[in-house]
Tab-separated table of C-alpha atoms in Angstrom:
chain	number	residue	atom	x	y	z
H	1	UNK	CA	74.115	18.249	-81.708
H	2	UNK	CA	72.227	20.215	-84.317
H	3	UNK	CA	71.246	22.663	-81.601
H	4	UNK	CA	74.790	23.122	-80.334
H	5	UNK	CA	74.494	26.871	-80.909
H	6	UNK	CA	71.814	27.078	-78.201
H	7	UNK	CA	73.905	25.836	-75.311
H	8	UNK	CA	73.387	27.258	-71.839
H	9	UNK	CA	76.223	27.567	-69.386
H	10	UNK	CA	77.132	26.903	-65.794
H	11	UNK	CA	80.550	27.972	-64.514
H	12	UNK	CA	82.244	26.347	-61.550
H	13	UNK	CA	85.322	28.336	-60.492
H	14	UNK	CA	87.807	27.163	-57.921
H	15	UNK	CA	88.874	30.696	-56.955
H	16	UNK	CA	89.875	33.951	-58.540
H	17	UNK	CA	93.395	33.974	-57.130
H	18	UNK	CA	94.174	30.458	-58.242
H	19	UNK	CA	97.380	28.473	-57.945
H	20	UNK	CA	99.070	25.900	-60.163
H	21	UNK	CA	97.487	23.151	-58.033
H	22	UNK	CA	93.988	24.281	-59.114
H	23	UNK	CA	94.546	23.478	-62.797
H	24	UNK	CA	92.062	20.757	-63.825
H	25	UNK	CA	93.850	17.771	-65.341
H	26	UNK	CA	90.987	15.347	-66.078
H	27	UNK	CA	87.164	15.375	-66.416
H	28	UNK	CA	84.910	12.308	-66.474
H	29	UNK	CA	81.152	11.615	-66.263
H	30	UNK	CA	80.047	8.374	-64.635
H	31	UNK	CA	77.985	5.810	-66.584
H	32	UNK	CA	74.620	7.419	-65.769
H	33	UNK	CA	75.848	11.014	-66.100
H	34	UNK	CA	74.514	11.788	-62.607
H	35	UNK	CA	78.036	12.385	-61.306
H	36	UNK	CA	80.920	14.299	-62.846
H	37	UNK	CA	84.458	13.915	-61.478
H	38	UNK	CA	87.387	16.280	-61.998
H	39	UNK	CA	90.997	15.787	-60.941
H	40	UNK	CA	93.550	18.564	-60.589
H	41	UNK	CA	97.285	19.164	-60.362
H	42	UNK	CA	97.061	19.333	-56.561
H	43	UNK	CA	95.997	15.669	-56.365
H	44	UNK	CA	92.386	16.469	-55.446
H	45	UNK	CA	89.263	14.849	-56.852
H	46	UNK	CA	86.067	16.917	-56.873
H	47	UNK	CA	82.785	15.142	-57.647
H	48	UNK	CA	79.721	17.070	-58.785
H	49	UNK	CA	76.188	15.699	-58.591
H	50	UNK	CA	73.345	16.536	-60.939
H	51	UNK	CA	70.557	18.269	-59.017
H	52	UNK	CA	66.962	17.542	-59.972
H	53	UNK	CA	65.026	20.237	-61.832
H	54	UNK	CA	63.263	22.674	-59.541
H	55	UNK	CA	59.535	23.258	-60.005
H	56	UNK	CA	59.821	27.031	-59.841
H	57	UNK	CA	62.452	27.095	-62.618
H	58	UNK	CA	61.244	24.467	-65.101
H	59	UNK	CA	63.288	25.910	-67.976
H	60	UNK	CA	66.525	24.947	-66.219
H	61	UNK	CA	67.797	21.428	-66.294
H	62	UNK	CA	69.285	20.708	-62.907
H	63	UNK	CA	72.741	22.114	-62.269
H	64	UNK	CA	75.795	20.207	-61.073
H	65	UNK	CA	76.742	20.973	-57.482
H	66	UNK	CA	79.690	19.801	-55.389
H	67	UNK	CA	78.959	16.342	-53.957
H	68	UNK	CA	82.329	15.308	-52.531
H	69	UNK	CA	85.925	16.571	-52.453
H	70	UNK	CA	88.893	14.496	-51.325
H	71	UNK	CA	92.671	14.374	-51.585
H	72	UNK	CA	93.393	11.398	-53.833
H	73	UNK	CA	97.191	11.595	-54.165
H	74	UNK	CA	99.999	13.286	-52.226
H	75	UNK	CA	103.422	14.312	-53.555
H	76	UNK	CA	106.002	11.558	-53.038
H	77	UNK	CA	109.715	11.046	-53.482
H	78	UNK	CA	111.382	8.029	-55.074
H	79	UNK	CA	114.599	7.694	-53.084
H	80	UNK	CA	116.096	5.042	-55.353
H	81	UNK	CA	115.853	7.228	-58.448
H	82	UNK	CA	115.970	10.621	-56.671
H	83	UNK	CA	112.763	11.590	-58.423
H	84	UNK	CA	109.835	13.632	-57.205
H	85	UNK	CA	106.481	12.031	-57.983
H	86	UNK	CA	103.943	14.781	-58.388
H	87	UNK	CA	100.425	14.437	-57.066
H	88	UNK	CA	98.678	15.562	-60.292
H	89	UNK	CA	95.713	13.351	-61.235
H	90	UNK	CA	96.359	12.094	-64.782
H	91	UNK	CA	93.122	10.164	-65.307
H	92	UNK	CA	89.871	9.246	-63.561
H	93	UNK	CA	87.712	6.308	-64.656
H	94	UNK	CA	84.378	5.350	-63.098
H	95	UNK	CA	83.327	1.753	-62.499
H	96	UNK	CA	79.749	0.786	-63.388
H	97	UNK	CA	77.533	1.168	-60.331
H	98	UNK	CA	76.659	-2.146	-58.641
H	99	UNK	CA	75.078	-0.932	-55.386
H	100	UNK	CA	74.375	2.291	-53.500
H	101	UNK	CA	78.076	3.264	-53.440
H	102	UNK	CA	80.102	4.619	-56.348
H	103	UNK	CA	83.624	3.482	-57.241
H	104	UNK	CA	86.267	5.245	-59.307
H	105	UNK	CA	89.895	4.715	-60.257
H	106	UNK	CA	92.258	7.689	-60.091
H	107	UNK	CA	95.924	7.722	-61.029
H	108	UNK	CA	98.937	9.998	-60.865
H	109	UNK	CA	102.223	9.193	-62.654
H	110	UNK	CA	102.899	6.023	-60.649
H	111	UNK	CA	100.066	4.867	-58.379
H	112	UNK	CA	96.464	3.932	-59.168
H	113	UNK	CA	93.845	4.029	-56.403
H	114	UNK	CA	90.337	2.596	-56.217
H	115	UNK	CA	88.034	4.919	-54.264
H	116	UNK	CA	84.642	4.170	-52.775
H	117	UNK	CA	82.242	7.103	-52.478
H	118	UNK	CA	79.318	6.350	-50.178
H	119	UNK	CA	76.594	8.233	-48.306
H	120	UNK	CA	75.789	8.106	-44.590
H	121	UNK	CA	72.606	9.644	-43.254
H	122	UNK	CA	72.096	7.580	-40.074
H	123	UNK	CA	74.093	7.153	-36.876
H	124	UNK	CA	73.951	4.505	-34.177
H	125	UNK	CA	73.120	5.624	-30.631
H	126	UNK	CA	72.534	3.843	-27.347
H	127	UNK	CA	75.634	1.666	-26.977
H	128	UNK	CA	75.914	-0.498	-23.874
H	129	UNK	CA	79.711	-0.487	-23.467
H	130	UNK	CA	80.376	3.153	-24.424
H	131	UNK	CA	79.123	6.447	-23.034
H	132	UNK	CA	77.883	9.388	-25.125
H	133	UNK	CA	81.463	10.596	-25.789
H	134	UNK	CA	82.618	7.159	-26.914
H	135	UNK	CA	84.606	6.337	-23.761
H	136	UNK	CA	84.522	2.680	-22.671
H	137	UNK	CA	82.452	1.969	-19.539
H	138	UNK	CA	83.371	-0.360	-16.693
H	139	UNK	CA	81.499	-3.602	-17.558
H	140	UNK	CA	80.739	-4.252	-13.840
H	141	UNK	CA	78.792	-1.002	-13.568
H	142	UNK	CA	76.405	-1.830	-16.421
H	143	UNK	CA	73.115	-2.857	-14.882
H	144	UNK	CA	70.713	-2.636	-17.812
H	145	UNK	CA	70.731	-3.674	-21.437
H	146	UNK	CA	69.814	-1.216	-24.178
H	147	UNK	CA	69.094	-1.939	-27.824
H	148	UNK	CA	71.083	0.560	-29.950
H	149	UNK	CA	68.991	2.565	-32.423
H	150	UNK	CA	69.759	4.228	-35.751
H	151	UNK	CA	68.941	7.924	-35.748
H	152	UNK	CA	68.848	10.228	-38.790
H	153	UNK	CA	71.691	12.709	-39.211
H	154	UNK	CA	72.880	15.215	-41.813
H	155	UNK	CA	73.971	13.529	-45.041
H	156	UNK	CA	77.710	12.776	-45.112
H	157	UNK	CA	79.525	11.720	-48.263
H	158	UNK	CA	82.613	9.662	-47.469
H	159	UNK	CA	85.455	8.810	-49.841
H	160	UNK	CA	87.653	5.914	-48.761
H	161	UNK	CA	90.528	4.235	-50.615
H	162	UNK	CA	89.699	0.536	-51.077
H	163	UNK	CA	92.692	-0.593	-53.147
H	164	UNK	CA	96.107	0.869	-53.986
H	165	UNK	CA	97.811	-0.463	-57.112
H	166	UNK	CA	101.446	0.611	-56.888
H	167	UNK	CA	104.991	-0.211	-58.060
H	168	UNK	CA	104.058	-1.565	-61.473
H	169	UNK	CA	105.135	1.301	-63.753
H	170	UNK	CA	108.692	2.449	-64.399
H	171	UNK	CA	107.474	5.316	-66.594
H	172	UNK	CA	104.632	7.806	-66.246
H	173	UNK	CA	101.100	6.418	-66.461
H	174	UNK	CA	99.136	8.145	-69.235
H	175	UNK	CA	95.978	5.993	-69.403
H	176	UNK	CA	93.730	3.762	-67.364
H	177	UNK	CA	90.727	1.974	-68.860
H	178	UNK	CA	88.154	-0.262	-67.177
H	179	UNK	CA	87.403	-3.422	-69.123
H	180	UNK	CA	83.886	-4.434	-70.173
H	181	UNK	CA	84.074	-7.496	-67.894
H	182	UNK	CA	84.037	-4.935	-65.013
H	183	UNK	CA	86.622	-6.891	-63.065
H	184	UNK	CA	89.862	-6.051	-64.871
H	185	UNK	CA	91.394	-2.805	-66.114
H	186	UNK	CA	94.517	-1.782	-67.979
H	187	UNK	CA	97.063	0.913	-67.224
H	188	UNK	CA	99.542	2.251	-69.767
H	189	UNK	CA	102.791	4.177	-69.447
H	190	UNK	CA	105.238	5.322	-72.141
H	191	UNK	CA	106.541	1.831	-72.918
H	192	UNK	CA	104.333	-0.779	-71.233
H	193	UNK	CA	100.701	-1.724	-70.687
H	194	UNK	CA	99.630	-3.739	-67.628
H	195	UNK	CA	96.418	-5.658	-66.984
H	196	UNK	CA	95.082	-5.635	-63.422
H	197	UNK	CA	92.331	-7.404	-61.535
H	198	UNK	CA	90.351	-4.917	-59.437
H	199	UNK	CA	90.622	-7.180	-56.376
H	200	UNK	CA	94.368	-7.913	-56.620
H	201	UNK	CA	96.875	-5.167	-55.851
H	202	UNK	CA	100.190	-6.980	-55.515
H	203	UNK	CA	100.571	-8.170	-59.101
H	204	UNK	CA	99.563	-7.288	-62.650
H	205	UNK	CA	100.151	-8.876	-66.059
H	206	UNK	CA	102.382	-7.037	-68.492
H	207	UNK	CA	100.522	-7.352	-71.811
H	208	UNK	CA	102.495	-4.898	-73.995
H	209	UNK	CA	106.177	-4.036	-73.720
H	210	UNK	CA	107.744	-1.935	-76.490
H	211	UNK	CA	110.932	-1.102	-74.586
H	212	UNK	CA	113.955	-1.831	-76.803
H	213	UNK	CA	116.937	-3.704	-75.348
H	214	UNK	CA	119.010	-0.614	-76.038
H	215	UNK	CA	117.214	2.602	-75.094
H	216	UNK	CA	119.150	4.511	-77.749
H	217	UNK	CA	117.085	2.625	-80.335
H	218	UNK	CA	113.832	3.997	-78.891
H	219	UNK	CA	111.774	5.482	-81.741
H	220	UNK	CA	108.229	5.684	-80.351
H	221	UNK	CA	106.256	5.712	-77.108
H	222	UNK	CA	102.731	4.705	-76.120
H	223	UNK	CA	100.528	7.795	-75.805
H	224	UNK	CA	97.091	6.345	-74.906
H	225	UNK	CA	95.315	3.008	-74.478
H	226	UNK	CA	91.692	1.924	-74.132
H	227	UNK	CA	89.657	-1.261	-73.714
H	228	UNK	CA	86.910	-2.096	-76.207
H	229	UNK	CA	83.462	-1.200	-74.771
H	230	UNK	CA	81.949	-4.660	-75.402
H	231	UNK	CA	84.697	-7.195	-76.172
H	232	UNK	CA	86.787	-7.704	-73.032
H	233	UNK	CA	89.658	-9.310	-74.968
H	234	UNK	CA	90.248	-6.365	-77.317
H	235	UNK	CA	92.126	-3.141	-76.599
H	236	UNK	CA	93.931	-0.472	-78.635
H	237	UNK	CA	96.927	1.713	-77.986
H	238	UNK	CA	98.221	4.716	-79.903
H	239	UNK	CA	101.775	5.825	-80.448
H	240	UNK	CA	103.786	8.987	-80.870
H	241	UNK	CA	104.316	7.992	-84.521
H	242	UNK	CA	100.625	8.455	-85.321
H	243	UNK	CA	99.793	4.748	-85.489
H	244	UNK	CA	97.188	2.722	-83.604
H	245	UNK	CA	97.536	-0.960	-82.778
H	246	UNK	CA	94.565	-3.161	-81.929
H	247	UNK	CA	95.430	-6.239	-79.864
H	248	UNK	CA	93.494	-9.373	-78.958
H	249	UNK	CA	94.376	-10.948	-75.606
H	250	UNK	CA	93.056	-14.325	-76.797
H	251	UNK	CA	95.889	-14.576	-79.315
H	252	UNK	CA	98.783	-14.487	-76.828
H	253	UNK	CA	99.539	-13.532	-73.256
H	254	UNK	CA	102.020	-10.870	-74.405
H	255	UNK	CA	100.360	-8.710	-77.051
H	256	UNK	CA	103.547	-7.382	-78.652
H	257	UNK	CA	102.228	-8.646	-81.978
H	258	UNK	CA	99.134	-6.637	-82.822
H	259	UNK	CA	96.048	-7.958	-84.625
H	260	UNK	CA	95.391	-4.753	-86.549
H	261	UNK	CA	97.555	-1.767	-87.399
H	262	UNK	CA	95.894	1.545	-88.282
H	263	UNK	CA	97.965	4.151	-90.091
H	264	UNK	CA	97.209	6.825	-92.642
H	265	UNK	CA	99.878	7.092	-95.342
H	266	UNK	CA	101.607	10.450	-95.198
H	267	UNK	CA	101.171	12.948	-97.992
H	268	UNK	CA	104.790	13.582	-99.145
H	269	UNK	CA	103.888	17.065	-100.409
H	270	UNK	CA	102.950	18.316	-96.927
H	271	UNK	CA	105.992	16.888	-95.176
H	272	UNK	CA	107.843	19.335	-92.915
H	273	UNK	CA	110.180	19.463	-89.929
H	274	UNK	CA	107.121	19.223	-87.650
H	275	UNK	CA	105.357	16.320	-89.398
H	276	UNK	CA	106.388	13.717	-86.842
H	277	UNK	CA	105.516	15.878	-83.835
H	278	UNK	CA	102.050	16.844	-85.045
H	279	UNK	CA	101.194	13.294	-86.127
H	280	UNK	CA	101.655	12.004	-82.555
H	281	UNK	CA	98.297	10.816	-81.230
H	282	UNK	CA	97.277	12.392	-77.918
H	283	UNK	CA	94.024	10.489	-77.326
H	284	UNK	CA	92.132	7.443	-78.594
H	285	UNK	CA	88.484	6.666	-77.776
H	286	UNK	CA	86.197	3.836	-78.903
H	287	UNK	CA	82.686	4.832	-79.917
H	288	UNK	CA	79.924	3.602	-77.580
H	289	UNK	CA	78.845	1.154	-80.299
H	290	UNK	CA	82.348	-0.341	-80.483
H	291	UNK	CA	82.365	-0.087	-84.278
H	292	UNK	CA	84.560	3.014	-84.567
H	293	UNK	CA	87.421	4.673	-82.756
H	294	UNK	CA	88.495	8.284	-82.747
H	295	UNK	CA	92.042	9.596	-82.528
H	296	UNK	CA	93.255	13.132	-81.871
H	297	UNK	CA	96.534	14.434	-83.202
H	298	UNK	CA	97.746	18.030	-82.982
H	299	UNK	CA	95.720	19.501	-85.854
H	300	UNK	CA	92.893	17.038	-86.465
H	301	UNK	CA	90.462	14.396	-85.223
H	302	UNK	CA	90.119	11.155	-87.184
H	303	UNK	CA	87.389	8.523	-87.004
H	304	UNK	CA	88.441	4.988	-87.912
H	305	UNK	CA	86.255	2.010	-88.784
H	306	UNK	CA	87.741	-0.981	-86.936
H	307	UNK	CA	87.300	-3.007	-90.140
H	308	UNK	CA	89.459	-0.671	-92.242
H	309	UNK	CA	93.084	-0.164	-91.281
H	310	UNK	CA	94.589	1.750	-94.196
H	311	UNK	CA	92.897	5.134	-93.661
H	312	UNK	CA	90.317	6.867	-91.446
H	313	UNK	CA	86.708	7.092	-92.654
H	314	UNK	CA	86.366	10.688	-91.417
H	315	UNK	CA	88.886	13.464	-90.799
H	316	UNK	CA	87.975	16.747	-89.116
H	317	UNK	CA	90.331	19.733	-89.045
H	318	UNK	CA	90.373	21.248	-85.554
H	319	UNK	CA	92.540	24.319	-86.099
H	320	UNK	CA	94.118	24.068	-89.552
H	321	UNK	CA	94.937	27.804	-89.354
H	322	UNK	CA	97.760	26.916	-86.932
H	323	UNK	CA	99.728	25.026	-89.599
H	324	UNK	CA	101.523	28.235	-90.565
H	325	UNK	CA	102.270	28.937	-86.888
H	326	UNK	CA	103.969	25.620	-86.046
H	327	UNK	CA	107.377	27.240	-85.697
H	328	UNK	CA	106.335	29.555	-82.862
H	329	UNK	CA	104.200	26.802	-81.322
H	330	UNK	CA	107.306	24.641	-81.251
H	331	UNK	CA	109.312	27.367	-79.563
H	332	UNK	CA	106.743	27.907	-76.788
H	333	UNK	CA	106.244	24.112	-76.403
H	334	UNK	CA	102.524	24.294	-77.227
H	335	UNK	CA	103.088	21.843	-80.092
H	336	UNK	CA	103.450	19.134	-77.414
H	337	UNK	CA	100.037	19.859	-75.828
H	338	UNK	CA	97.916	16.741	-75.436
H	339	UNK	CA	94.312	17.413	-76.435
H	340	UNK	CA	91.621	14.860	-75.591
H	341	UNK	CA	88.481	14.082	-77.588
H	342	UNK	CA	85.082	12.572	-76.753
H	343	UNK	CA	81.919	11.134	-78.359
H	344	UNK	CA	78.362	12.112	-77.557
H	345	UNK	CA	76.006	9.425	-76.233
H	346	UNK	CA	74.738	8.332	-79.650
H	347	UNK	CA	78.122	8.548	-81.445
H	348	UNK	CA	76.651	11.118	-83.855
H	349	UNK	CA	78.852	14.010	-82.731
H	350	UNK	CA	82.377	14.497	-81.407
H	351	UNK	CA	84.082	17.223	-79.414
H	352	UNK	CA	87.653	18.310	-78.783
H	353	UNK	CA	89.467	21.391	-77.495
H	354	UNK	CA	91.654	24.081	-78.996
H	355	UNK	CA	93.393	27.318	-77.946
H	356	UNK	CA	91.949	30.631	-76.750
H	357	UNK	CA	89.486	28.564	-74.659
H	358	UNK	CA	87.810	27.464	-77.910
H	359	UNK	CA	86.367	24.010	-78.310
H	360	UNK	CA	85.134	22.338	-81.474
H	361	UNK	CA	82.103	20.157	-82.136
H	362	UNK	CA	81.563	18.111	-85.282
H	363	UNK	CA	78.243	16.613	-86.351
H	364	UNK	CA	79.065	13.345	-88.137
H	365	UNK	CA	75.753	13.156	-90.017
H	366	UNK	CA	75.489	16.667	-91.435
H	367	UNK	CA	79.282	17.283	-91.467
H	368	UNK	CA	78.568	20.650	-89.854
H	369	UNK	CA	81.054	21.945	-87.325
H	370	UNK	CA	81.034	24.740	-84.796
H	371	UNK	CA	83.603	26.604	-82.692
H	372	UNK	CA	82.465	27.694	-79.230
H	373	UNK	CA	84.262	29.566	-76.478
H	374	UNK	CA	84.319	28.785	-72.756
H	375	UNK	CA	84.555	32.225	-71.173
H	376	UNK	CA	83.136	34.093	-68.207
H	377	UNK	CA	81.064	36.268	-70.546
H	378	UNK	CA	79.335	33.230	-72.027
H	379	UNK	CA	78.780	31.603	-68.642
H	380	UNK	CA	76.288	34.052	-67.208
H	381	UNK	CA	73.119	32.109	-66.306
H	382	UNK	CA	70.890	31.449	-69.334
H	383	UNK	CA	73.468	32.975	-71.693
H	384	UNK	CA	73.553	31.341	-75.115
H	385	UNK	CA	76.879	30.421	-76.663
H	386	UNK	CA	77.644	32.221	-79.896
H	387	UNK	CA	79.714	30.483	-82.570
H	388	UNK	CA	83.222	31.915	-82.953
H	389	UNK	CA	85.249	32.258	-86.134
H	390	UNK	CA	88.981	32.617	-86.683
H	391	UNK	CA	90.094	34.685	-89.648
H	392	UNK	CA	93.066	33.408	-91.625
H	393	UNK	CA	94.718	36.267	-93.424
H	394	UNK	CA	92.985	38.825	-95.619
H	395	UNK	CA	90.347	41.142	-94.216
H	396	UNK	CA	88.950	40.272	-90.823
H	397	UNK	CA	85.160	40.332	-90.523
H	398	UNK	CA	83.498	42.039	-87.560
H	399	UNK	CA	82.909	38.960	-85.382
H	400	UNK	CA	86.101	37.130	-86.316
H	401	UNK	CA	89.240	36.839	-84.231
H	402	UNK	CA	92.598	36.877	-85.980
H	403	UNK	CA	95.052	33.990	-85.607
H	404	UNK	CA	97.693	36.350	-84.220
H	405	UNK	CA	95.515	37.409	-81.289
H	406	UNK	CA	94.745	33.869	-80.073
H	407	UNK	CA	95.870	33.242	-76.497
H	408	UNK	CA	97.898	30.002	-76.427
H	409	UNK	CA	98.009	29.963	-72.634
H	410	UNK	CA	94.243	29.433	-72.580
H	411	UNK	CA	93.742	25.919	-73.836
H	412	UNK	CA	91.011	23.319	-73.487
H	413	UNK	CA	92.692	19.934	-73.189
H	414	UNK	CA	90.006	18.042	-71.230
H	415	UNK	CA	86.352	17.673	-72.195
H	416	UNK	CA	83.586	15.185	-71.401
H	417	UNK	CA	80.141	14.522	-72.868
H	418	UNK	CA	77.196	13.244	-70.802
H	419	UNK	CA	76.499	9.593	-71.793
H	420	UNK	CA	72.794	10.261	-72.482
H	421	UNK	CA	71.987	13.978	-72.669
H	422	UNK	CA	73.380	16.968	-74.516
H	423	UNK	CA	75.359	18.138	-71.511
H	424	UNK	CA	79.099	18.752	-71.858
H	425	UNK	CA	81.845	19.546	-69.370
H	426	UNK	CA	84.810	21.636	-70.474
H	427	UNK	CA	87.894	22.279	-68.341
H	428	UNK	CA	89.585	25.621	-69.014
H	429	UNK	CA	92.661	25.920	-66.767
H	430	UNK	CA	91.157	26.186	-63.259
H	431	UNK	CA	87.538	26.661	-64.371
H	432	UNK	CA	84.989	23.961	-65.139
H	433	UNK	CA	82.247	24.960	-67.572
H	434	UNK	CA	79.107	22.863	-67.952
H	435	UNK	CA	77.008	23.592	-71.026
H	436	UNK	CA	73.610	22.120	-71.836
H	437	UNK	CA	70.984	22.353	-74.535
H	438	UNK	CA	68.515	25.120	-73.951
H	439	UNK	CA	65.031	23.773	-73.327
H	440	UNK	CA	62.711	26.096	-75.178
């Protein structure tokens, strides 16, 4: 974290003439950090595997190379509601590895799927009832008995859907989160949260329902939800009003009554037309320790101690220089962008994205922060990332970029941090950047 200025880059590009379907919509490391999954708007999941260091290039930590690609979701049509269901992958969550295969959950707006990713490097040969082409033989013509053998073959990585969890959400799914008991998970849409068992696809428990009897009285929606990393009965969900509710499933089957309610009182002097929009929380993440949680709203990241509900213990400004630009950001709809945030493996640093392909890192111990840019220039092999600065009015220094020249079409919404090492993955439109600490 302290060395975040000496990050080296690897760029994985889908293609130069890219389409809307190539836009990356989620990024997620697995529990060991060996695999990195991305989902895109075209319903595809691409998994990258960490290669071991090579002896002839000891300065380079292994790169991430494509391990498996598969079509997770297809576009569908809901004939009852005359609605198109797009194939875009909203979230991917890995399950802890139990055997040689890997499992992950992927979801679009309506349907969650459990995928098994497994390797095959042997094939059976020498069948008695089939010939070499797989055609069945006449049993009366078989005169000898062979013992089939397993022969080595080129490694094949297969992705197969093991479970499909469908028809449980009226609204668009925004979150899935695997529970620490490793056998249940929750899924959240705008108004409801459901609890599933990983083995049971035909029913789920509705544990939160904030839908009012009269939809005209609707004042807030659920924006994100996550299970506690160690206590399988605790989960949190955030709302578009900037509040976070922590619920305990031991208290009641329907968790409409929260156990804790986290909200920062609003400063009346800074109230404006946009206050409600920019206070909406786009992401909530528990720290690995389970002691803290982090929330991202439009302009800032806040760290909350679960034992203190009335205000966050830390607040980090992500791009405060945009406060004067909220009017134009409202007109071009950027004010509704949903930025995610993530912790590093030791909970000592946090990362989140911004515009102009900038992303921000905050060191919680030293309170230092840095702005870095994911660009093709910085992603040449062994290139070191240089800190970027945005000038806010007055004279612009040589290396600074002015607020007015920021590109709001280039935005980093999805980032992920390796669970153990200083390796980060940053999705910039259709490009995936992987940065790592330089090993001197």
